[in-house]
Coordinates of C-alpha atoms in Angstrom, one line a residue:
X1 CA 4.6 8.9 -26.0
X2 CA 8.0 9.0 -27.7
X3 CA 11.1 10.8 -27.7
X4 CA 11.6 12.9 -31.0
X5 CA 15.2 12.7 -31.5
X6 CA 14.8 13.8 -35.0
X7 CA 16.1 17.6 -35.9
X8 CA 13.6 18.4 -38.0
X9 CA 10.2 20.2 -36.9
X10 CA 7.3 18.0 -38.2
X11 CA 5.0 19.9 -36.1
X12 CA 3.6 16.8 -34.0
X13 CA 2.2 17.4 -30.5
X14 CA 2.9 13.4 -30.0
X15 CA 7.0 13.8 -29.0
X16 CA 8.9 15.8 -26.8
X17 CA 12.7 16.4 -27.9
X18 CA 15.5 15.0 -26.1
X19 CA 16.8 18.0 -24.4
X20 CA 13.5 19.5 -23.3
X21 CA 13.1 15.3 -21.7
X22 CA 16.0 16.1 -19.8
X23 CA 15.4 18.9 -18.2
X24 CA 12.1 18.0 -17.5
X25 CA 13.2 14.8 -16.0
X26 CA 15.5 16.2 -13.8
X27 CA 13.2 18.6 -12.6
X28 CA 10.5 16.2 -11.4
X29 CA 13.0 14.0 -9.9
X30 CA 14.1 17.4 -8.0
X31 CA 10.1 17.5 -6.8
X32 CA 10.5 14.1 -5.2
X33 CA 13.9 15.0 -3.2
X34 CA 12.3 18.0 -2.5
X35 CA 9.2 16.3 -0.9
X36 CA 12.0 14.3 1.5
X37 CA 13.7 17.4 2.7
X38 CA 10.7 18.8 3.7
X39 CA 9.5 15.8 5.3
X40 CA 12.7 15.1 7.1
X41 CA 12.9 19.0 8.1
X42 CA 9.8 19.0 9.7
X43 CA 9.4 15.0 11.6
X44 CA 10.1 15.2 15.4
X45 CA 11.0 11.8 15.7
X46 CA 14.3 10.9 15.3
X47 CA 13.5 8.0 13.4
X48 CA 12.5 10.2 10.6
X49 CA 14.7 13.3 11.0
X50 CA 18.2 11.7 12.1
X51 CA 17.1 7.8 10.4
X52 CA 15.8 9.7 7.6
X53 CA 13.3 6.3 7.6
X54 CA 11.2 7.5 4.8
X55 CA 10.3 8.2 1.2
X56 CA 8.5 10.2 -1.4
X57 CA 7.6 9.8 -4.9
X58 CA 5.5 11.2 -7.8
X59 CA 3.3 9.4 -9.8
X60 CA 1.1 10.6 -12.9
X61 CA -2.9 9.9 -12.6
X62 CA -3.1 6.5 -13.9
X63 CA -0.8 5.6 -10.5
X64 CA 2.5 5.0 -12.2
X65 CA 5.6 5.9 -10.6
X66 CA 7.2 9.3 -12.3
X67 CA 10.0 9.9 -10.1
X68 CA 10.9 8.9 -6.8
X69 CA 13.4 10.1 -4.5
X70 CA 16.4 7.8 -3.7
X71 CA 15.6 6.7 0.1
X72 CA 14.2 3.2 1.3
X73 CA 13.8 0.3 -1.4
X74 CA 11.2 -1.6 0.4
X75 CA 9.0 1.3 0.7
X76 CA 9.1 2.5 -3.1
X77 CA 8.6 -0.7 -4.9
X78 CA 5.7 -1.4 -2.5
X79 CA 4.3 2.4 -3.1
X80 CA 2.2 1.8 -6.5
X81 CA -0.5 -0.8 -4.4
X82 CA -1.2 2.2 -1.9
X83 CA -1.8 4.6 -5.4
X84 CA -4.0 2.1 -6.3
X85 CA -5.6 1.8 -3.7
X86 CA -6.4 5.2 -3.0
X87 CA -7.8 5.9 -6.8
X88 CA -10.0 2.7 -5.4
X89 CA -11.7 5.3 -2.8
X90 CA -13.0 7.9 -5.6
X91 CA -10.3 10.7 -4.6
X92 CA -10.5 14.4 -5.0
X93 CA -8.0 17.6 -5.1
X94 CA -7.7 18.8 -2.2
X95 CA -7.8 15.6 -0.1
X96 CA -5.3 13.4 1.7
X97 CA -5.2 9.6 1.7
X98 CA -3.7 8.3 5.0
X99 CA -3.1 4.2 5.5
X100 CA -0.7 1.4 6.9
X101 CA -2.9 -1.6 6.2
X102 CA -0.8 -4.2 4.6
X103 CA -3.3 -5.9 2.5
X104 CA -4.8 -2.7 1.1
X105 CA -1.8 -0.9 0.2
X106 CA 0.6 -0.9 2.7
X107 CA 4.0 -3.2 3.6
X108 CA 3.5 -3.1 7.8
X109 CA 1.8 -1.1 10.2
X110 CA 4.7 1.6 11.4
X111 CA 5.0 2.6 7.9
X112 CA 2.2 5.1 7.4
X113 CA 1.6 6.2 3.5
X114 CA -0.1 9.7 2.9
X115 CA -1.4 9.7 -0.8
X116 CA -2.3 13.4 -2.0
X117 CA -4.1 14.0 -5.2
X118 CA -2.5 16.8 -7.5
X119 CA -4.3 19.4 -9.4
X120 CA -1.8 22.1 -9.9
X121 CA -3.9 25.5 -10.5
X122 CA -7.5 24.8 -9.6
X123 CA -9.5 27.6 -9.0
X124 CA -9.3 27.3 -4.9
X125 CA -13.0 28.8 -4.5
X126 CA -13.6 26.3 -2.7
X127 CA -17.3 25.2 -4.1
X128 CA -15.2 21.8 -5.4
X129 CA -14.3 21.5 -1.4
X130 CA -17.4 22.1 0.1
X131 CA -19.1 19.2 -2.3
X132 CA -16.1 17.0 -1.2
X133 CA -17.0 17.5 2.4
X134 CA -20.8 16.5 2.0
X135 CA -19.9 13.8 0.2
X136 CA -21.3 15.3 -3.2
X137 CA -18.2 14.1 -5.6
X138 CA -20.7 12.9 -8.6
X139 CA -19.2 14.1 -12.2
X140 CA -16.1 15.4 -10.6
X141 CA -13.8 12.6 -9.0
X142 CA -11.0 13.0 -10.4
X143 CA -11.4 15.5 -13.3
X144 CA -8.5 18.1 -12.2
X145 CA -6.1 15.3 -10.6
X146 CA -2.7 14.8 -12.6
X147 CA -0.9 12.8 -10.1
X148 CA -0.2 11.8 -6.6
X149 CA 2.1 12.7 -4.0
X150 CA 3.2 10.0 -2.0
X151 CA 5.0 10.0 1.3
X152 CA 5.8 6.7 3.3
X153 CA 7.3 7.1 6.9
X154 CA 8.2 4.6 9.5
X155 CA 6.3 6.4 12.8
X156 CA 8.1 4.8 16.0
X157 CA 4.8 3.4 17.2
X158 CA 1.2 2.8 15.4
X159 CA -0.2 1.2 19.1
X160 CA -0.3 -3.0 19.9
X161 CA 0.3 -5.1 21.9
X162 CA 4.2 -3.8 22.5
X163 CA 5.9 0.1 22.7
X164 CA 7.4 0.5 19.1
X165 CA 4.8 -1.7 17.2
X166 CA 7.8 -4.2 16.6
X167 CA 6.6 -7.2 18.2
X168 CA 8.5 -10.1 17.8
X169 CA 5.8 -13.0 18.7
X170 CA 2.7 -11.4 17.0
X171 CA 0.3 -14.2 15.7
X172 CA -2.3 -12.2 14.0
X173 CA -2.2 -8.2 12.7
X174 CA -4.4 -7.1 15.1
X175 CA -1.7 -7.4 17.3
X176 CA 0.6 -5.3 15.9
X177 CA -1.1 -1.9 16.1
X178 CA -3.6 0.4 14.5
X179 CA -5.0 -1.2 11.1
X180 CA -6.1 2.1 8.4
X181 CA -7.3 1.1 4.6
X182 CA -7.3 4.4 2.7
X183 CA -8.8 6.7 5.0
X184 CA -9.3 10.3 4.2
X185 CA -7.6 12.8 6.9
X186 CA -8.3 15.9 4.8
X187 CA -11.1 16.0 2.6
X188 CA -11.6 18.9 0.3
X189 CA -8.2 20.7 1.8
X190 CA -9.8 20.9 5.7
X191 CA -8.4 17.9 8.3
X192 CA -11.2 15.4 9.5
X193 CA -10.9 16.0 13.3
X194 CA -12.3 13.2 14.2
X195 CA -10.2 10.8 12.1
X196 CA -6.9 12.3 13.3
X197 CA -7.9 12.1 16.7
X198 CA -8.9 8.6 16.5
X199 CA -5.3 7.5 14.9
X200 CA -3.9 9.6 17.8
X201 CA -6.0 8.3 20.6
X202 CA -4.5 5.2 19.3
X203 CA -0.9 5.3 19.5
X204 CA 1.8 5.9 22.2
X205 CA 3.5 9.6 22.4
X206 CA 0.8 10.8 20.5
X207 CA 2.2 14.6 20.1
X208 CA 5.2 13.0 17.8
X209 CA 3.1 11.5 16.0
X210 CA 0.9 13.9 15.5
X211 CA 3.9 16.0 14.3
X212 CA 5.2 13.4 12.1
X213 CA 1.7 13.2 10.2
X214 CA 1.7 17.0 9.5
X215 CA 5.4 16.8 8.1
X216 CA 4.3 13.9 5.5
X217 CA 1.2 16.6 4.6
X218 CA 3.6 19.5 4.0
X219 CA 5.9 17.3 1.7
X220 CA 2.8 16.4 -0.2
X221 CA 1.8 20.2 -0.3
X222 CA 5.3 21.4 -1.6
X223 CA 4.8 18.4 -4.3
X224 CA 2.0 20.1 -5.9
X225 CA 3.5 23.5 -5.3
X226 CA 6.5 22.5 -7.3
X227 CA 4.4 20.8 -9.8
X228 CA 2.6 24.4 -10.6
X229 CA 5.7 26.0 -11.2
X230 CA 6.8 23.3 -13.7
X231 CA 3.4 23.5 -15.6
X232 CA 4.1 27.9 -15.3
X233 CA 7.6 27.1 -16.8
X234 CA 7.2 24.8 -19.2
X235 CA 3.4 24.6 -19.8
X236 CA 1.4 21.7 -18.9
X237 CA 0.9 19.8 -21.6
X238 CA 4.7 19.6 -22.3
X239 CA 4.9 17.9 -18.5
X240 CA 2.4 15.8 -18.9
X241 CA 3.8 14.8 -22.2
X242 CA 7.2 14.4 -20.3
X243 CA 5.8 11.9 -17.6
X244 CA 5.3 9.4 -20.6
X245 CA 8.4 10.0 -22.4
X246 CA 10.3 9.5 -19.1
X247 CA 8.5 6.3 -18.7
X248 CA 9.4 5.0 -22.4
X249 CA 12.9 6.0 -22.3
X250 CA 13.6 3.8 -19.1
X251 CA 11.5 0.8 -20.0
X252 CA 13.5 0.5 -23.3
X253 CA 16.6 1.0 -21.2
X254 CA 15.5 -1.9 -19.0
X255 CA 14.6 -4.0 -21.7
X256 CA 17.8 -3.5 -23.4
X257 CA 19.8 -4.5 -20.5
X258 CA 17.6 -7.4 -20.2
X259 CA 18.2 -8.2 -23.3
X260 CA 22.0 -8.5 -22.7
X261 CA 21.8 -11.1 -20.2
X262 CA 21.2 -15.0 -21.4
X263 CA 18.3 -16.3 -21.9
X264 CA 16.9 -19.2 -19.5
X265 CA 15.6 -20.2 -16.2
X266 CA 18.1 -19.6 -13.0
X267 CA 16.4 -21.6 -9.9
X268 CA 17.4 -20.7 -6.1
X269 CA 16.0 -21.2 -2.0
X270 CA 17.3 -19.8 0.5
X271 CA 16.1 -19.8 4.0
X272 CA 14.4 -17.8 7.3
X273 CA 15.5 -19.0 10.9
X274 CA 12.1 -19.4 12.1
X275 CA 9.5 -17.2 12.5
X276 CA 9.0 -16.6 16.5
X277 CA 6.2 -19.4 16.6
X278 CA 9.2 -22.1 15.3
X279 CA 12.7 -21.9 15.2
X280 CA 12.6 -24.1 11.8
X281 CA 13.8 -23.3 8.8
X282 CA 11.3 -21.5 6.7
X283 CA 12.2 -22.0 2.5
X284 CA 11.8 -19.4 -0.1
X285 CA 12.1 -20.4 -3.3
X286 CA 12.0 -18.7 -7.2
X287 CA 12.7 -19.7 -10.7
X288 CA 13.6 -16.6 -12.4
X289 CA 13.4 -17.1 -15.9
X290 CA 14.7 -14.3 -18.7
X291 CA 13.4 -14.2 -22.4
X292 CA 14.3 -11.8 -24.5
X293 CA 13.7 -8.2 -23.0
X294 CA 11.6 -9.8 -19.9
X295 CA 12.0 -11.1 -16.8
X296 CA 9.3 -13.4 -15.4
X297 CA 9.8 -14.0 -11.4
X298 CA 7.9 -16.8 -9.7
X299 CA 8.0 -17.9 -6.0
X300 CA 6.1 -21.3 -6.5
X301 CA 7.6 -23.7 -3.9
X302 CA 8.1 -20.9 -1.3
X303 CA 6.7 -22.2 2.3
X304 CA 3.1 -21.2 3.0
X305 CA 1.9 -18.3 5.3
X306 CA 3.2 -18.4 8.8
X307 CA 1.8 -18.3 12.3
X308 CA 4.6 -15.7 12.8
X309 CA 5.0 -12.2 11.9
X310 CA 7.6 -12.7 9.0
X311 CA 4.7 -12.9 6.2
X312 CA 5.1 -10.8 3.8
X313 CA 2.5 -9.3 1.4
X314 CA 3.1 -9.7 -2.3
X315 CA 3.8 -5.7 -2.8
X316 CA 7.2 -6.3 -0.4
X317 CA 8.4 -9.5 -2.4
X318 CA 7.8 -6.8 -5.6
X319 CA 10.3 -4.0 -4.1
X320 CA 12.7 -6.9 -3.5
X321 CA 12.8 -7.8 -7.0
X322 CA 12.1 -4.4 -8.2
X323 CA 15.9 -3.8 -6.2
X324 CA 17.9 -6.6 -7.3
X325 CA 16.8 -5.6 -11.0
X326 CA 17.7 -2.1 -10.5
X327 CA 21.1 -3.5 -9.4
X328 CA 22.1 -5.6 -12.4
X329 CA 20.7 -3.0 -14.8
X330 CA 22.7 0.5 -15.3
X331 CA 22.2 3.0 -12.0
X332 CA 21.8 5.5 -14.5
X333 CA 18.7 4.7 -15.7
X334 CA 15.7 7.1 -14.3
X335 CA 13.8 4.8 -11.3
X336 CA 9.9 4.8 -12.7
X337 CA 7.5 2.5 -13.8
X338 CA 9.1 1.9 -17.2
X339 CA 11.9 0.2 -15.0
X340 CA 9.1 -2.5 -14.0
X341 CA 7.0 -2.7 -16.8
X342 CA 9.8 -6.1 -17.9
X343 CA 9.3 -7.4 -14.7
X344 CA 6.7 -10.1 -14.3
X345 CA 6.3 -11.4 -10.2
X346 CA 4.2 -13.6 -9.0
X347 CA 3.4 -15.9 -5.6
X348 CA 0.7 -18.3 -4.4
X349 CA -2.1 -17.3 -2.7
X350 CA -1.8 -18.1 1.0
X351 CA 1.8 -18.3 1.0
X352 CA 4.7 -16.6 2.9
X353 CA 4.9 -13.9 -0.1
X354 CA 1.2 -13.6 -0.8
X355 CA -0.5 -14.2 3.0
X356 CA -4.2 -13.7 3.4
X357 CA -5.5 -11.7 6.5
X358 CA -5.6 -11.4 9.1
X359 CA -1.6 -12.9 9.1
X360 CA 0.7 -11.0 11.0
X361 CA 3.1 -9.0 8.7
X362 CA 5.2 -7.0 10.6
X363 CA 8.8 -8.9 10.5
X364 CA 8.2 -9.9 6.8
X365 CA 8.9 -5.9 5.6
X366 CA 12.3 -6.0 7.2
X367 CA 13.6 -9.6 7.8
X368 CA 11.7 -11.4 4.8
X369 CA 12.0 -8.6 2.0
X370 CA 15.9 -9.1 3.1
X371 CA 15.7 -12.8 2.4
X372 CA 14.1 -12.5 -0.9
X373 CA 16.7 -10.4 -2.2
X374 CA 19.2 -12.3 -1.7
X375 CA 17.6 -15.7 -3.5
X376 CA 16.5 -13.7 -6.4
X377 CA 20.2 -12.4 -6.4
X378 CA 21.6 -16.3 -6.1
X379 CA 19.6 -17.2 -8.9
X380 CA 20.7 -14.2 -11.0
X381 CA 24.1 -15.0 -10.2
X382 CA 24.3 -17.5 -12.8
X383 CA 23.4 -15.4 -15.7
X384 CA 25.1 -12.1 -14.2
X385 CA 28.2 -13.7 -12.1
X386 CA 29.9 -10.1 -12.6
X387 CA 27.1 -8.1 -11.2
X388 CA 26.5 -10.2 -7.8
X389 CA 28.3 -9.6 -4.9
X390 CA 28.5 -12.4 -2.1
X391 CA 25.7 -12.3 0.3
X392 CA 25.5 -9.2 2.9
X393 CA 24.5 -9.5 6.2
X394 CA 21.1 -10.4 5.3
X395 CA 18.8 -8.6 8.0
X396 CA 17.8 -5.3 9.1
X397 CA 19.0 -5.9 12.7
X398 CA 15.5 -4.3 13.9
X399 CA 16.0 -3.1 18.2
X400 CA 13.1 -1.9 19.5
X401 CA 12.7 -0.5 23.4
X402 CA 9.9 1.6 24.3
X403 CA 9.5 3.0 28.0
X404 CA 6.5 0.5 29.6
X405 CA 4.8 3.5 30.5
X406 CA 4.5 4.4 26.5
X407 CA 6.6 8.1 27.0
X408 CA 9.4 7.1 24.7
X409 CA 10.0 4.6 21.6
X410 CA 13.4 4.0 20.1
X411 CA 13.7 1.9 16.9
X412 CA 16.7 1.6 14.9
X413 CA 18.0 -0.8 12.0
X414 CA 21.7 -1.4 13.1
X415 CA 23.7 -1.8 9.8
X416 CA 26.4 -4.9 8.9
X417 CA 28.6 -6.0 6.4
X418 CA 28.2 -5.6 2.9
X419 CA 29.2 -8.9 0.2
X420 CA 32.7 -8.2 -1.2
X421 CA 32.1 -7.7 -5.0
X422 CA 34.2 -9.1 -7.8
X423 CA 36.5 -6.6 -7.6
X424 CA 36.8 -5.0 -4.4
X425 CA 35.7 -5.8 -0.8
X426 CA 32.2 -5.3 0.6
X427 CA 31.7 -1.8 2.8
X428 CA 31.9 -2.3 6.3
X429 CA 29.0 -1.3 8.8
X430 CA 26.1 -0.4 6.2
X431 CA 23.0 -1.2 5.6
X432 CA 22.2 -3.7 3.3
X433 CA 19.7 -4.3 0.2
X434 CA 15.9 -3.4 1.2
X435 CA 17.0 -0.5 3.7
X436 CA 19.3 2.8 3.7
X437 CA 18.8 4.4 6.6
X438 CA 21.4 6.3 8.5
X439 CA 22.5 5.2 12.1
X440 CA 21.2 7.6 15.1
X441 CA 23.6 9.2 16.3
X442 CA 25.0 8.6 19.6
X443 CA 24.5 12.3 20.8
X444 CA 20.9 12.4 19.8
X445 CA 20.3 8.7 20.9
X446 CA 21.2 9.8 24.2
X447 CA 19.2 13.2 24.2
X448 CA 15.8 11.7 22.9
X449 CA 15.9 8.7 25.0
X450 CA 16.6 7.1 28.2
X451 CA 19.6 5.6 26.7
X452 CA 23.1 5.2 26.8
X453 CA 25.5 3.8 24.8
X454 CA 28.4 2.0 26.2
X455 CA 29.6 0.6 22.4
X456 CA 29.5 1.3 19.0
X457 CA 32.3 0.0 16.9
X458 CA 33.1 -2.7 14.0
X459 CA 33.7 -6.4 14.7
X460 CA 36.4 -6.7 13.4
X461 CA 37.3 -10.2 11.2
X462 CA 33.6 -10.6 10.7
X463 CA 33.6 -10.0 7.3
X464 CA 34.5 -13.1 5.0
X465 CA 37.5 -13.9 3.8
X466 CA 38.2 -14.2 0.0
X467 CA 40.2 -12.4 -2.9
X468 CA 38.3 -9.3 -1.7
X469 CA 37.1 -9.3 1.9
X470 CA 33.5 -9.1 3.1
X471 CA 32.5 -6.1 4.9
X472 CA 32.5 -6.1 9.1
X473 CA 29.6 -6.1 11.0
X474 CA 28.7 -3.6 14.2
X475 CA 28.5 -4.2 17.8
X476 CA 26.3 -1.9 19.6
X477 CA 25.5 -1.6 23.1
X478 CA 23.0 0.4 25.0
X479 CA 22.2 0.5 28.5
X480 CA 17.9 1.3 29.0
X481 CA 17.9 3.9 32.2
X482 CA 14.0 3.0 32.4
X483 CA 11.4 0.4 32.7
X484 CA 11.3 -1.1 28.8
X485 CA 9.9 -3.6 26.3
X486 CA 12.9 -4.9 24.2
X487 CA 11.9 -6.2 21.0
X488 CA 15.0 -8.3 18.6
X489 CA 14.0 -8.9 15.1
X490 CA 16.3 -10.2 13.3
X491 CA 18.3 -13.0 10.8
X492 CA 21.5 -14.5 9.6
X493 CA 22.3 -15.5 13.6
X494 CA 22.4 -19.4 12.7
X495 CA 22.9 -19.4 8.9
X496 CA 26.1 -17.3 7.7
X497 CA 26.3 -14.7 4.8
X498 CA 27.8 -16.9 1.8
X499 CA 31.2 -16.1 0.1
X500 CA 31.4 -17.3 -3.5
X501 CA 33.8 -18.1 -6.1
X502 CA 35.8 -20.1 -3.1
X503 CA 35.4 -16.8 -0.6
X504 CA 34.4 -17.7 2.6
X505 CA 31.2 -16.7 5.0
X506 CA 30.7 -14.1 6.6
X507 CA 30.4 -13.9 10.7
X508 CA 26.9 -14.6 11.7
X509 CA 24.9 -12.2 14.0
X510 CA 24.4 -12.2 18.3
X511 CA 21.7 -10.8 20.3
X512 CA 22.7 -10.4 24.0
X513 CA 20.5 -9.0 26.9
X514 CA 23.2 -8.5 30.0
X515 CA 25.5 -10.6 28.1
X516 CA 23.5 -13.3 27.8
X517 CA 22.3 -14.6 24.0
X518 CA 19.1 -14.5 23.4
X519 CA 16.7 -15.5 20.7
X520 CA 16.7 -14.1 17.1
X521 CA 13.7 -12.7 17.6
X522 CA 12.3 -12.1 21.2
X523 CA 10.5 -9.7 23.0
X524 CA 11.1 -9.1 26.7
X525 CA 10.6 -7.0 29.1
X526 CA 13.8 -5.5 31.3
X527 CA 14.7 -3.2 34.1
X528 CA 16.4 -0.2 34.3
X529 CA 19.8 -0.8 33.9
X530 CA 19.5 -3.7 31.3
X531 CA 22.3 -3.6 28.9
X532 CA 21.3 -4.7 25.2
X533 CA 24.0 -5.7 22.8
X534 CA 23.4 -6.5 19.1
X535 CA 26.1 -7.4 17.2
X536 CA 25.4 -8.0 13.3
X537 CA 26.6 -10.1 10.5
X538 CA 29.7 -9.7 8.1
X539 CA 29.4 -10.1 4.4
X540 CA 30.8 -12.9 2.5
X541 CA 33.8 -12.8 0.7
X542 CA 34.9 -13.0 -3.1
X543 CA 37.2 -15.5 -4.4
X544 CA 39.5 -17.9 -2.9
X545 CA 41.6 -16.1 0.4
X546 CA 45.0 -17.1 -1.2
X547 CA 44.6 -14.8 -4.0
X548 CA 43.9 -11.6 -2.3
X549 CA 46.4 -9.1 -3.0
X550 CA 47.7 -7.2 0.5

């Protein structure tokens, strides 16, 4: 499909003019935000209504990604293998996908995907539904459907071995909760009963969860609701006609920026700090190489699958690349499939980036996705050096305590310091590359949980020094008023953030239970009155110290 930017009227069906594009674009880009506030609205956890720890997208029928709206990077780069997945399964309008399982779709147990099939304006007799609910779907799968819905939310507990699903010395998935492929919860429009009830019988607070499940339907319902009144406005075969042209126009985009850049290979490794099991270094390693309007990405070298939880599944190491080349490539450019289409990524079988089951995955969404990002940002350093900032804090800072007697499960990402750039210093207290979550705030910290915070406040001179200034990292302390599990997973406490261009390191990170240190990762359980302090890492700093301007 192309974009007619020609004035005159040659009567072809096969383009859609520039302005109509727009508007269009805008509009199904408005469908995926709107999809958010509705899911956000409606959550009960304050993961997902104060974190806003979720994200929604649109894709067309053939599973590529239309629009999406701008919330977590690691779950929409990773989104397209759970569209694929479902289409696997033979889906129907009128059903809902639900699954978590990392090597069908998923990135880690706690985030749970809910795929909905559109087809704006069947005839909602109800004969269609009654054949998907016997199972009768012969000569029909799929002959309405014009898209998905997707909705990806991290639920504060999916069941395992600790409260929050977080553990931090899981050997094998089965320990870190409750495993779904693509499992249809509603078939034909009507919930499966008994499928809900066995997720819920499954997982601790069941009634949030429960309530967090029906908030991810309703954004998928107000998807396809929107999408109706888009096909009523503009007709239907000028927005199906617009999800190609939207497509096109940002892959040429890409593929011009690409273009821009020098050709050649740019090599990097950086490392993990052990993975739980083994407090050795763990490499990752890529040769990015850029030719003409592509980019091919390849992890050969990078250590093989662990008997830890940071594996990562090949979809995670995709939004990680997917993210730095959205970074060195113009912000303006619509986020969709034709942004990817340059990008060629590939891993080893077996290997930290590509593990086969039943590996434990859990960490490798959060800590590992964080790691890749910024190797493929060393390597792209050297071809972009005006584009890179120094390294951020590197890590996702992931606290976890749930009540021993399951009532309650707090999770939270505590942000750091961001890299200086080349020309200015790096934001202080944020979260960095694969996350963008807010903080919960103290007030409903302390009203949801059996918490208290005693500190929350920068760290001040943890940011590196340099012409610009790395950004500082956060201290937060919180005293648990009940029985808990803590669970600490988390990087960058034994290697620092990296300065370059002579800018020094950032401030490496500290766990502290009672103001002892503890282990980068560690799960433990404490008493009432246990004070848990996190304090997170700075961002490197930009150019030499002597040159920065006071």
């Amino acid at each position: 499909m192309t974009v007619n930017t020609d004035d005159s009227d040659d009567g072809s069906d096969e383009s859609i003019d520039p302005v109509t594009l727009e508007v269009v674009r805008n509009q199904l880009e408005s469908v995926a935000e709107g999809m958010g506030q509705t899911l956000i609205r409606g959550a009960y956890s304050p993961n997902i209504k104060e974190r806003r720890d979720c994200s929604t997208a649109l894709f067309d029928a053939d599973g590529r990604l239309i629009a999406q709206a701008e919330h977590i990077p690691v779950h929409l780069g990773a989104m397209p293998a759970a569209v694929a997945a479902v289409r696997e399964r033979d889906p129907n309008p009128g059903d809902v996908f639900v699954l978590n399982d990392p090597f069908t779709g998923g990135t880690h147990l706690p985030d749970v995907t809910m795929v909905s099939p559109l087809a704006p304006g069947r005839d909602g007799s109800g004969a269609d539904d009654k054949r998907a609910l016997d199972g009768d779907t012969e000569g029909r799968i799929g002959d309405d459907i014009v898209g998905y819905a997707v909705s990806r939310a991290h639920h504060a507990d999916v069941g395992g071995m600790t409260p929050g699903s977080m553990p931090a010395d899981s050997r094998e998935i089965y320990q870190e909760g409750l495993r779904l492929p693509p499992t249809r919860l509603v078939a034909g429009g009507r919930v499966r009963e008994e499928i809900r009830s066995l997720v819920l019988a499954n997982v601790r607070n069941p009634r949030e969860r429960r309530a967090d499940l029906r908030a991810q339907r309703a954004a998928n319902e107000r998807a396809e609701a929107r999408l109706e009144s888009l096909f009523d406005e503009h007709g239907r075969e000028t927005v199906l006609e617009g999800f190609d042209a939207v497509i096109d126009y940002s892959r040429e985009r890409v593929e011009r920026e690409i273009a821009a850049l020098p050709d050649g290979t740019y090599e990097a490794t950086d490392v993990l700090e052990g993975d739980g099991v083994t407090d050795e270094d763990i490499e990752i390693s890529v040769a990015v190489t850029i030719d003409g309007e592509r980019i091919d990405v390849d992890f050969s070298g990078t250590d093989d699958q662990l008997a830890g939880n940071l594996n990562a599944p090949l979809a995670v190491a995709k939004s990680a690349v997917y993210f730095v080349v959205r970074c060195l490539t113009d912000p303006e450019i619509p986020p969709n499939h034709g942004c990817y289409e340059p990008v060629e990524i590939s891993a080893p079988e077996g290997s930290l980036l590509d593990p086969e089951p039943p590996a434990a995955v859990v960490g490798g969404n959060v800590e590992t996705s964080q790691r890749v990002t910024d190797t493929v940002f060393t390597a792209l350093a050297r071809a972009a050096p005006d584009r890179v900032p120094a390294q951020g804090q590197g890590t996702m800072n992931n606290l976890t305590i749930g009540a021993r007697d399951g009532s309650v499960t707090y999770y939270e990402t505590i942000g750091g310091g961001f890299g200086a750039r080349p020309d200015r210093d790096g934001m202080d207290g944020v979260q960095v590359g694969m996350t963008n979550t807010l903080n919960t705030p103290v007030e409903a910290l302390e009203t949801e949980y059996p918490l208290r915070v005693e500190r929350y406040a920068l760290r001040e001179g943890s940011g590196g020094r340099g012409r610009y200034r790395g950004g500082e990292g956060l201290e937060r302390s919180v005293t648990v008023e009940t029985d808990a599990t803590v669970s600490l997973l988390t990087e960058r406490r034994r290697h620092a953030p990296k300065g370059v261009d002579g800018g020094e390191d950032g401030a490496t990170g500290e766990n502290l239970i009672d103001g002892e240190a503890v282990p980068a990762k560690t799960t433990v359980d404490v008493d009432a009155g246990t004070t848990v302090t996190v304090r997170t890492p700075g961002g490197g700093g930009h150019g030499e110290p002597d040159e920065r301007e006071e």
